[in-house]
Structures are given as C-alpha cells and as structure tokens.
CSV table of C-alpha atoms and ligand atoms in Angstrom, one decimal:
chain,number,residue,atom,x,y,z
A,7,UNK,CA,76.4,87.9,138.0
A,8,UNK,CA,77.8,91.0,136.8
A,9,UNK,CA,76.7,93.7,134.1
A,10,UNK,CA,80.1,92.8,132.1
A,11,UNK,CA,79.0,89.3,132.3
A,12,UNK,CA,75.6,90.2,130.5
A,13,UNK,CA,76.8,92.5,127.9
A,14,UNK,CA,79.4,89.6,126.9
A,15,UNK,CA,76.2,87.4,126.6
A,16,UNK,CA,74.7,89.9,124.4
A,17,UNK,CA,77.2,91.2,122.1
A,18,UNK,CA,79.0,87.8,122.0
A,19,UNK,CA,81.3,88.4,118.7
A,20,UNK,CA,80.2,92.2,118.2
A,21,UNK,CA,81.8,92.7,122.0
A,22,UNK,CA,85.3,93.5,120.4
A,23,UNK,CA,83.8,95.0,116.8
A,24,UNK,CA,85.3,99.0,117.1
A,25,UNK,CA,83.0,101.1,116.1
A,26,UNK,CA,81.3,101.3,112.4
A,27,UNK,CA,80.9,105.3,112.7
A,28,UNK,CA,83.0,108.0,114.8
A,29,UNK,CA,80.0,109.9,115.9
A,30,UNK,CA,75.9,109.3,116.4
A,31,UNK,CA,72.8,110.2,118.5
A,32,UNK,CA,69.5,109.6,119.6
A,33,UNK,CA,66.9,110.7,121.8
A,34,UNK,CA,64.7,108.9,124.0
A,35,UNK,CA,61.8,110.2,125.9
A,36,UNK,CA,61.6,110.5,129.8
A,37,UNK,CA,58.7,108.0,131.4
A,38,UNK,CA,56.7,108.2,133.7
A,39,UNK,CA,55.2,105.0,135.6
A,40,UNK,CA,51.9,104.7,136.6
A,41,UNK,CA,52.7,101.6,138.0
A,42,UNK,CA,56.0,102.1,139.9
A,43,UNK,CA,59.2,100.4,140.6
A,44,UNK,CA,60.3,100.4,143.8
A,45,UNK,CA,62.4,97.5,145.1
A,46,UNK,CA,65.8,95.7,143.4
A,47,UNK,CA,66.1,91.9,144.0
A,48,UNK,CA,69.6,92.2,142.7
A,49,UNK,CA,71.1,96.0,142.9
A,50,UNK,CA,74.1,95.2,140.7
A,51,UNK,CA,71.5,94.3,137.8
A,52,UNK,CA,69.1,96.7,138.4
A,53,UNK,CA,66.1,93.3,138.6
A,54,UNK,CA,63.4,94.7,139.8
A,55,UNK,CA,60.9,92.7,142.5
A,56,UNK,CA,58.3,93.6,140.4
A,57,UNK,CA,57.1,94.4,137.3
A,58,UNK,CA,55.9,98.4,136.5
A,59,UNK,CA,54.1,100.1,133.9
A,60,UNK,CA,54.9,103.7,132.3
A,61,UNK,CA,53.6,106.3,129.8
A,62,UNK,CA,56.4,108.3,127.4
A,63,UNK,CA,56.5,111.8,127.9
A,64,UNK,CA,56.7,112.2,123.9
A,65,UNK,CA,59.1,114.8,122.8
A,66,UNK,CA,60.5,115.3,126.7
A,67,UNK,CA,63.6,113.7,127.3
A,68,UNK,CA,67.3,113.8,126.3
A,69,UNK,CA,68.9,113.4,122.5
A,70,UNK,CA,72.2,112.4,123.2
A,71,UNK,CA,75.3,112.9,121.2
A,72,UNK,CA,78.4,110.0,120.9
A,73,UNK,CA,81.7,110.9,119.1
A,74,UNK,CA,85.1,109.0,119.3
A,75,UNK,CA,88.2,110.5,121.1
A,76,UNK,CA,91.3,110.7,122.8
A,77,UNK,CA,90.0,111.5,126.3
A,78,UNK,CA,86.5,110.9,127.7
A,79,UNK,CA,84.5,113.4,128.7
A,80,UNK,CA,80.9,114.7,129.4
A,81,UNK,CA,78.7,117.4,129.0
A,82,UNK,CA,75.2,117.4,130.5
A,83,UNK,CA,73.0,120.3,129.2
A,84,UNK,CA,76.5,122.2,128.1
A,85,UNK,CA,78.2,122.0,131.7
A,86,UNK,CA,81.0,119.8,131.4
A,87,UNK,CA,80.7,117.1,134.3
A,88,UNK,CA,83.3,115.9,136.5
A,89,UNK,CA,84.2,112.3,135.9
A,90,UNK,CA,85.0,112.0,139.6
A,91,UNK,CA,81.8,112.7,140.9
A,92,UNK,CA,79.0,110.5,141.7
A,93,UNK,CA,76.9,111.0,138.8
A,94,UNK,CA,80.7,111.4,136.6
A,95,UNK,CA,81.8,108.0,137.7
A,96,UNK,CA,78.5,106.4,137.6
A,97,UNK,CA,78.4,106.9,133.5
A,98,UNK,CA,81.9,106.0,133.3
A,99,UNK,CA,81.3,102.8,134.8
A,100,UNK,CA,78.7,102.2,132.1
A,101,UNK,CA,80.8,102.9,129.2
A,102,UNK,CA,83.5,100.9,130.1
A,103,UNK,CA,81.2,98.1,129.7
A,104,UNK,CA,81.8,98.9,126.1
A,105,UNK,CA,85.0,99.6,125.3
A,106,UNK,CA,86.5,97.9,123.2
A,107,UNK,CA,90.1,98.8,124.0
A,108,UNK,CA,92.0,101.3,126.4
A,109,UNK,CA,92.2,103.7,123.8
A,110,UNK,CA,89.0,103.8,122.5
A,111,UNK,CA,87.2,107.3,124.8
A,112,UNK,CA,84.3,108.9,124.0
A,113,UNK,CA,82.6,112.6,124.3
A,114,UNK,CA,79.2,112.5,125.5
A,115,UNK,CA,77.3,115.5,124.8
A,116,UNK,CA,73.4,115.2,126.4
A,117,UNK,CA,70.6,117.9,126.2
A,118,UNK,CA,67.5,117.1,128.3
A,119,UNK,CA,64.3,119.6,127.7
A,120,UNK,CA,63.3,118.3,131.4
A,121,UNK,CA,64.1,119.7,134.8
A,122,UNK,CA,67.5,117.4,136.1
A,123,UNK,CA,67.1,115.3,139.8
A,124,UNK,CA,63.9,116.7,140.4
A,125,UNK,CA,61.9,113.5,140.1
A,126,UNK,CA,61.1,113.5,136.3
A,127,UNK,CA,63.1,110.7,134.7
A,128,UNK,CA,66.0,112.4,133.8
A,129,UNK,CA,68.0,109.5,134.2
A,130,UNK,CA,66.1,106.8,132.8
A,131,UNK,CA,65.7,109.2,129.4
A,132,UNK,CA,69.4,110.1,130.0
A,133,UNK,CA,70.5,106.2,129.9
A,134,UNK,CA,67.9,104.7,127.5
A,135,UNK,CA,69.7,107.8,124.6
A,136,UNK,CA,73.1,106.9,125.3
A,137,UNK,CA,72.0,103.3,125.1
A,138,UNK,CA,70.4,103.8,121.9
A,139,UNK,CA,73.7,106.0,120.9
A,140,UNK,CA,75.9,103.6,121.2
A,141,UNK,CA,74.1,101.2,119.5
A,142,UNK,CA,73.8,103.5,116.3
A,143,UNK,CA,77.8,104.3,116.4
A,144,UNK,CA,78.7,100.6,117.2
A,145,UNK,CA,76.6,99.0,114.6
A,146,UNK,CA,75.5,96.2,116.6
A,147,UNK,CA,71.9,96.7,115.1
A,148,UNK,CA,70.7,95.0,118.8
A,149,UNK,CA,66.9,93.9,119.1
A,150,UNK,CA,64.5,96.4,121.1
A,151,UNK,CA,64.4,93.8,124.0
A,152,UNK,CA,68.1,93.5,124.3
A,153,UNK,CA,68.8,97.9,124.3
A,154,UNK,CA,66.3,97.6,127.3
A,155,UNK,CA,68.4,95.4,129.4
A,156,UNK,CA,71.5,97.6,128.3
A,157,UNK,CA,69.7,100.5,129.9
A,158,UNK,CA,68.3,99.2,132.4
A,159,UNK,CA,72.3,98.4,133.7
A,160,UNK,CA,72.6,102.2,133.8
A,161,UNK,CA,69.0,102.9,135.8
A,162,UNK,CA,66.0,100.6,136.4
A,163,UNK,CA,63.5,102.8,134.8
A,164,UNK,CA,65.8,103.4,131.6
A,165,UNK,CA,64.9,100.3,130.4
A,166,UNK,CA,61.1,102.0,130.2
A,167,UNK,CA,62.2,104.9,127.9
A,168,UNK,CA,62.9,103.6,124.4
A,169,UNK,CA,59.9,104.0,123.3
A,170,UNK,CA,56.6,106.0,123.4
A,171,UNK,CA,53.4,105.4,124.6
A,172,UNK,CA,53.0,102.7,127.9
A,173,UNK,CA,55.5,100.5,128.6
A,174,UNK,CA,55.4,97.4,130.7
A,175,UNK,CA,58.9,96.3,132.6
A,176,UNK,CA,58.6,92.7,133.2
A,177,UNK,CA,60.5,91.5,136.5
A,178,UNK,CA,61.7,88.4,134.9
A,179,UNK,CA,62.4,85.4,136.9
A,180,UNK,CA,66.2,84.6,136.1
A,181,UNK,CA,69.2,85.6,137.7
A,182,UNK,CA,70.8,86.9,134.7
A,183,UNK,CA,67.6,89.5,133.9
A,184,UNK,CA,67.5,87.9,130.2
A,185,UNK,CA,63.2,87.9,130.9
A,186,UNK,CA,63.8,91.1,132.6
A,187,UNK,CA,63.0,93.8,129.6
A,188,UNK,CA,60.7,96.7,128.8
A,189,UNK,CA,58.0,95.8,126.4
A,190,UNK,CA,55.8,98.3,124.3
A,191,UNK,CA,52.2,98.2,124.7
A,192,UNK,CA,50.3,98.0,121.5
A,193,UNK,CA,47.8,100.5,122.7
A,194,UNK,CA,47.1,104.7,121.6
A,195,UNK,CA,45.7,107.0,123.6
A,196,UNK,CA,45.7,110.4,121.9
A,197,UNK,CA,43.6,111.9,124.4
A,198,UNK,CA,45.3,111.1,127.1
A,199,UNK,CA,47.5,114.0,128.7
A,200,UNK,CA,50.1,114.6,131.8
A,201,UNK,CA,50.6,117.9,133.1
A,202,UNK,CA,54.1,118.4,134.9
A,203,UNK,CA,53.4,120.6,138.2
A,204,UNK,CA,56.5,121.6,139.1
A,205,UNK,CA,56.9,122.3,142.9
A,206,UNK,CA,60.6,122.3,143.5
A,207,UNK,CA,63.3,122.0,140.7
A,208,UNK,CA,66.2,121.2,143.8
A,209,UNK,CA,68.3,118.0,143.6
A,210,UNK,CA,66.5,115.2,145.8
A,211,UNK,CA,68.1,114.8,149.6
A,212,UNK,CA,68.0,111.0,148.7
A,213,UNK,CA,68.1,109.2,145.3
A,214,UNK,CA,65.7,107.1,144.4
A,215,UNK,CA,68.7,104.1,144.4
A,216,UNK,CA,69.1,104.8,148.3
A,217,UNK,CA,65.4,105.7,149.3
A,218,UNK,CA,64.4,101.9,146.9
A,219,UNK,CA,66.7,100.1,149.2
A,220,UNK,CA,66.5,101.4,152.2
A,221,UNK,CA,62.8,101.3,151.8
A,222,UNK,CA,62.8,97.6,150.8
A,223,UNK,CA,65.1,96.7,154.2
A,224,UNK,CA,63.3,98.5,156.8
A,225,UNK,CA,59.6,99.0,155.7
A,226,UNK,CA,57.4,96.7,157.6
A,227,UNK,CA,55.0,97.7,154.8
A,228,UNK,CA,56.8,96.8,152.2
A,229,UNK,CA,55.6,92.7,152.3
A,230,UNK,CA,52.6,93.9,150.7
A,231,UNK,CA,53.5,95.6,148.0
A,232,UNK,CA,54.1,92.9,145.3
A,233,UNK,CA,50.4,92.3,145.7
A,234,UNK,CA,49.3,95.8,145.6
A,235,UNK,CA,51.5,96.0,142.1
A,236,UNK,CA,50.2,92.8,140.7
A,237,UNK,CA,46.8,94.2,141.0
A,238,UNK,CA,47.5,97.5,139.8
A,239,UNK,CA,49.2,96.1,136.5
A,240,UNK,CA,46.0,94.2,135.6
A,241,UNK,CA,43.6,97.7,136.4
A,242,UNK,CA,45.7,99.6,134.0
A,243,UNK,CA,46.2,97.1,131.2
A,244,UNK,CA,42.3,97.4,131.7
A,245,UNK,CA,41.9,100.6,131.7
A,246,UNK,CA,44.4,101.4,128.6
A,247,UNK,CA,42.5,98.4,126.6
A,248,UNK,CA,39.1,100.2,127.1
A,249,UNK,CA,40.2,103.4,127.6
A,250,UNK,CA,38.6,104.0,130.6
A,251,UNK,CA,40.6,107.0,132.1
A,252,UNK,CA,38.7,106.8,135.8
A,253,UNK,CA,39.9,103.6,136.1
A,254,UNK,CA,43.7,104.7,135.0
A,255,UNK,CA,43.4,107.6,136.8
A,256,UNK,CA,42.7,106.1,140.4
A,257,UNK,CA,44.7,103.2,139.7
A,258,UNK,CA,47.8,105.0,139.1
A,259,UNK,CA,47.0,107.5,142.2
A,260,UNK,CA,46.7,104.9,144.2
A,261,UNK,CA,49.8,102.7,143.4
A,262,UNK,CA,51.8,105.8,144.1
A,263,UNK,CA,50.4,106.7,147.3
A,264,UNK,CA,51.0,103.1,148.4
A,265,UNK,CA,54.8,103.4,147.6
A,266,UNK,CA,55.4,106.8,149.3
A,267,UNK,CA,53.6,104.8,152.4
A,268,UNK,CA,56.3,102.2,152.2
A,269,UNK,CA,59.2,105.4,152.0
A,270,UNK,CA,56.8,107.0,154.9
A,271,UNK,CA,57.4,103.7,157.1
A,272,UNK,CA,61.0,103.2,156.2
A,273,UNK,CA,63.5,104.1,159.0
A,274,UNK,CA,65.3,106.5,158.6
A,275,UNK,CA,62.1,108.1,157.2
A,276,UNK,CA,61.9,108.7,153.3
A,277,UNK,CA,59.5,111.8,152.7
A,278,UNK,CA,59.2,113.4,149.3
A,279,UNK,CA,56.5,115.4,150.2
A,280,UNK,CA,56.9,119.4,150.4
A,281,UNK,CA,54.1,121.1,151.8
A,282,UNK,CA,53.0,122.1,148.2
A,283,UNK,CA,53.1,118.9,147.5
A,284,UNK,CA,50.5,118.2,149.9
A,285,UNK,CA,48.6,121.4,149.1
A,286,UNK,CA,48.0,120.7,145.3
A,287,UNK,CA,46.9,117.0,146.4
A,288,UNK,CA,43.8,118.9,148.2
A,289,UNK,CA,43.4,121.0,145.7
A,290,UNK,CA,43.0,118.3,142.9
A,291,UNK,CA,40.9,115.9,145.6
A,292,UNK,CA,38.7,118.8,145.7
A,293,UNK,CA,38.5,119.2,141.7
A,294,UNK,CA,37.7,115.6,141.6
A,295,UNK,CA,34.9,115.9,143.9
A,296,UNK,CA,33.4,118.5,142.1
A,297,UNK,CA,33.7,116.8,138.9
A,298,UNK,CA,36.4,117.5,137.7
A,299,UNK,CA,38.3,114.2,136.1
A,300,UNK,CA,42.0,114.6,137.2
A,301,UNK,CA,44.6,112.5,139.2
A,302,UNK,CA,48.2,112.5,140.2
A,303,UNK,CA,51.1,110.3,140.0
A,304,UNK,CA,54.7,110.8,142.2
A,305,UNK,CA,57.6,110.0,142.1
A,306,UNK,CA,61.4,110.3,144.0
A,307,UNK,CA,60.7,113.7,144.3
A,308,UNK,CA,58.2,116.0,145.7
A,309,UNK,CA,56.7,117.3,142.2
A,310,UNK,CA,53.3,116.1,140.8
A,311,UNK,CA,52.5,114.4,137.1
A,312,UNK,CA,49.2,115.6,136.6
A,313,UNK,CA,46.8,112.6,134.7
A,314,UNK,CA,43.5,114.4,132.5
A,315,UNK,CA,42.1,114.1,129.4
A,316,UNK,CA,42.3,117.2,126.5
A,317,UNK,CA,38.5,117.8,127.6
A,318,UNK,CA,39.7,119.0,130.4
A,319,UNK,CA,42.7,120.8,129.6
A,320,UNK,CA,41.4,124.2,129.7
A,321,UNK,CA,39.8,123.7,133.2
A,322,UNK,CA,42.9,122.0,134.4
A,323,UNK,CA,45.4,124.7,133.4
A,324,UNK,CA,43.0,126.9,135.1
A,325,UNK,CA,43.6,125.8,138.3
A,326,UNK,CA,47.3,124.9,137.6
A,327,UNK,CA,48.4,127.6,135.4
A,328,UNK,CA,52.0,127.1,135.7
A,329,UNK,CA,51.8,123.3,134.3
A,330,UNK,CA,53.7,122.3,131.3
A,331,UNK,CA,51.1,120.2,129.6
A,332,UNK,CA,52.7,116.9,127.9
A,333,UNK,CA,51.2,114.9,124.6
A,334,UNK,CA,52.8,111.2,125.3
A,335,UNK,CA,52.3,110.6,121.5
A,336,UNK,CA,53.9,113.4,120.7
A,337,UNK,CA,56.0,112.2,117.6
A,338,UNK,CA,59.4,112.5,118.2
A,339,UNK,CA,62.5,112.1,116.0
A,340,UNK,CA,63.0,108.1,116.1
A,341,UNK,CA,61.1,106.9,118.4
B,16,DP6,C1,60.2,106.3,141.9
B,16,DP6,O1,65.2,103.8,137.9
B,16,DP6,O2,66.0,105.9,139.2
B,16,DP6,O3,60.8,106.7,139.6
B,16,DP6,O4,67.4,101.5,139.0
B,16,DP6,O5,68.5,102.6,141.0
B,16,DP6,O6,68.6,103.7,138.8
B,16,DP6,P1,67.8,102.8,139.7
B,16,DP6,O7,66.4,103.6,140.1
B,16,DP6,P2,65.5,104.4,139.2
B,16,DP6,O8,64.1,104.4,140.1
B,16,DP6,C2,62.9,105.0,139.7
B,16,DP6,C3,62.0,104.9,140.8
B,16,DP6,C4,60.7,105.7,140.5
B,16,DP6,C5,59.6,104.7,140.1
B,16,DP6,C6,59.6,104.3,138.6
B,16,DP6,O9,60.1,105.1,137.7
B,16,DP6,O10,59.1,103.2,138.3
C-alpha cells in the first residue's frame, strides 16, 4: 500500500477540493516518548511494531506557516532549504501527496524554539504543524485521528505531536494503518516536569530512520522487545492514572535503556552515547540514590530529557544548571 493510496482513502471527494484559504498556520508541540518507538513493520507507512507512549513538550515545537504560490519553497528557522537535499526532497514528497494540481506550490515557512537533529523531535513537531497547516488552508476540517495518520506519513513520532499532555500511538493491526493513530490521554499532570540537558546540539551520524531499521535487522535482542514495550505501556498508564511519578520515572528509564541495548547490539554498532552522556547518567544515578527523585529518558541522539517533579526543581537545576526546564501543560496557541 502506498501513502497516496491512504490519503485518497481519507480525503475521498476533498482530495481534488483547492484550497478554501491562500495562507494558514499552526503549531504543534515536540514529544517526547517515554515509551519508545523503535521498529517499522512497513517503512513506507511509517506502522510501527509496537505501540509507544509520549508527553508534549507544551509551548516547544514548531508553528508552521502555509501560503499558496508559483514555486515551492522552504524555509526552516529562516534559512531557505534546498529542495534537493535529503531533508528538501523528503518534505517535497509529502506535499505532493496533496496537490491538487501541477500548478498549485506552496511556501513553507517553519520556526522551531527547539535545537534541530539533535534528538528532540524536531521532526515529529515539524510534520504534525504542517499537517495541521494544511488542514486549516485546505478546509478539510479532518477528525484528530485522521491528521495523526497524515503525520505519521511524514515521521512515525509526528503522529504523537498534535496534542499536549501523553499520547499513546497505537500499532494497529491492518495493513493500511487505519487503527494505526495517536490517541490523547485523558490524564493532567501539572506537576510533572522534563528538563532538556543538552549535551551536543550536532546533527546525528545516523537518523533515527536508519539506526530503527538497521537495528530491527541485525539485533539479536531485538525479539524481546515487543514484550519489554507491552509491559512498559501498562506501568505508565499506571503510573499517569495514580500519579505515581517513581513508577513513571523508572519505567520510562528503563524502556529507553532497553532500546539503546538493541542499537548497542546492532551490527554495524548504533551508539548515541557521548561520554557526557554517560557522565550525567552517574551523576543522576547518584542523585537518586541519595534521594533525590529524578530519571532520564533518550532518544536518537546523545542528549538527556530529564523526568522530576516542581518539588524538585530547585535541587535539580542545581546540579544541572544549564537545563532548559519544560512545563508539558504549558498552554500553547491551539493545541
Ligand atoms: C527514538 O519518528 O524520527 O525518537 O518514522 O522514520 O520518521 P521515522 O522515525 P522517527 O523515530 C523516532 C524514534 C525515537 C523514539 C520515539 O520518538 O518514540
């Protein structure tokens, strides 16, 4: 099946509708899962193997910008980007899905407030804007469920950014993804907090695309992680139902370490880790042991998302002073 093939299915009649407006926007705030995806079982669909679970990182993310033109082109914090590189032809590919006609082109303008390629969901917020962009200057008034599969065509973990507060991805079963759809959890958590630590602000060696894949054909580990994630998912539902933030905490720590064991045992070796990577794990293992109530989470990248509670924040910032400290509930234009 093809992502042309699902967008048909979803616009039916609206799929040749020009647009109702000549320009809109939208932001969308960058996620963070604290149960991870990591595995396709179709890569032209972006279908996951698994389901995940996220938190919003409130007003981070990108507001992106959608007018009608004679030429396409896109800007990406003000730098104009070339449509013939990767990242260029990548989001050209996912506007034609909607074009109408040949000479319907678009600018894209996006600002994100979070560091690009470094591992902090700057594509899933970047997708899951433009998404909701386009839905705003088409008209097609779409239902929540249906924007997350058109994001999740761009990246996987886009279809986890429309909204604030957790998120679960469900896998879905069929082979079109129709069950495969980021949900909102009807859950707050006002004390809950994520502090970004960043380490290294370069572009990643590998994408997270390559290392998933690679990862799911060569790690002899990677059998067991649909179990590790099915149990995961239940701990945290758990936890964010009785807001018990150990349990969040070590559940989410855990569930990434486990994936970067998988990258670890892939051949040719994925390693995200930087030596400060592996010197603020101490450091916080050490914190924890002496009381103090703060985990990590990791992603494609080798910075940390610090998990503690606004109790804690003063102690925490001590010890990281450099962390940008996140409110996920932070209330954001429209999300
Ligand atoms: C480690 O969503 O970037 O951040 O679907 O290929 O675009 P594609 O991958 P992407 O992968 C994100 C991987 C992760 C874990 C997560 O966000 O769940």
């Amino acid at each position: 099946m093809k992502k042309s093939d699902v967008v048909s299915a979803i616009l039916s009649e609206r799929q040749t509708a020009l647009p109702r407006h000549s320009s809109a926007q939208a932001f969308a705030p960058s996620n963070i899962a604290l149960c991870k995806y990591w595995g396709k079982r179709d890569q032209e669909l972006n279908l996951p193997v698994t389901s995940s679970f996220s938190i919003s990182l409130g007003n981070k993310g990108a507001t992106t910008e959608l007018s009608l033109s004679d030429q396409d082109r896109v800007y990406l914090n003000d730098e104009k980007i070339n449509l013939e590189s990767a990242f260029g032809k990548r989001l050209l590919a996912f506007l034609n899905l909607f074009r109408v006609n040949h000479d319907l082109h678009f600018v894209i303008k996006t600002q994100t407030n979070i560091p690009v390629g470094a591992g902090l969901a700057s594509s899933a917020c970047g997708f899951a804007s433009l998404t909701r962009a386009l839905n705003n200057l088409f008209g097609w008034e779409l239902q929540e469920h249906e924007l997350s599969i058109f994001a999740r065509l761009g990246s996987g973990s886009a279809c986890r950014s429309l909204w604030q507060g957790f998120v679960e991805w469900h896998a879905g079963l069929q082979e079109n993804g129709m069950d495969s759809y980021g949900e909102r959890i009807a859950a707050e958590w006002p004390e809950l907090r994520i502090g970004l630590l960043i380490l290294s602000e370069k572009e990643k060696k590998i994408s997270s695309r390559d290392a998933m894949q690679r990862t799911v054909t060569t790690s002899p580990l990677y059998s067991a992680w649909p179990a590790k994630v099915s149990h995961d998912l239940s701990k945290l539902k758990q936890a964010v139902q009785s807001k018990d933030f150990i349990l969040l905490g070590e559940t989410a720590e855990s569930n990434a370490m486990t994936m970067h064991a998988t990258m670890l045992s892939a051949w040719p070796t994925v390693c995200y880790f930087l030596p400060e990577t592996i010197s603020a794990m101490q450091v916080i293992w050490k914190l924890r042991e002496e009381g103090l109530m703060i985990f990590f989470t990791q992603d494609a990248g080798p910075n940390l998302k610090l998990l503690f509670l606004e109790k804690d924040r003063d102690a925490v910032q001590k010890y990281f002073p450099g962390i940008e400290v996140v409110d996920p509930y932070c209330k954001s234009k429209n999300a």
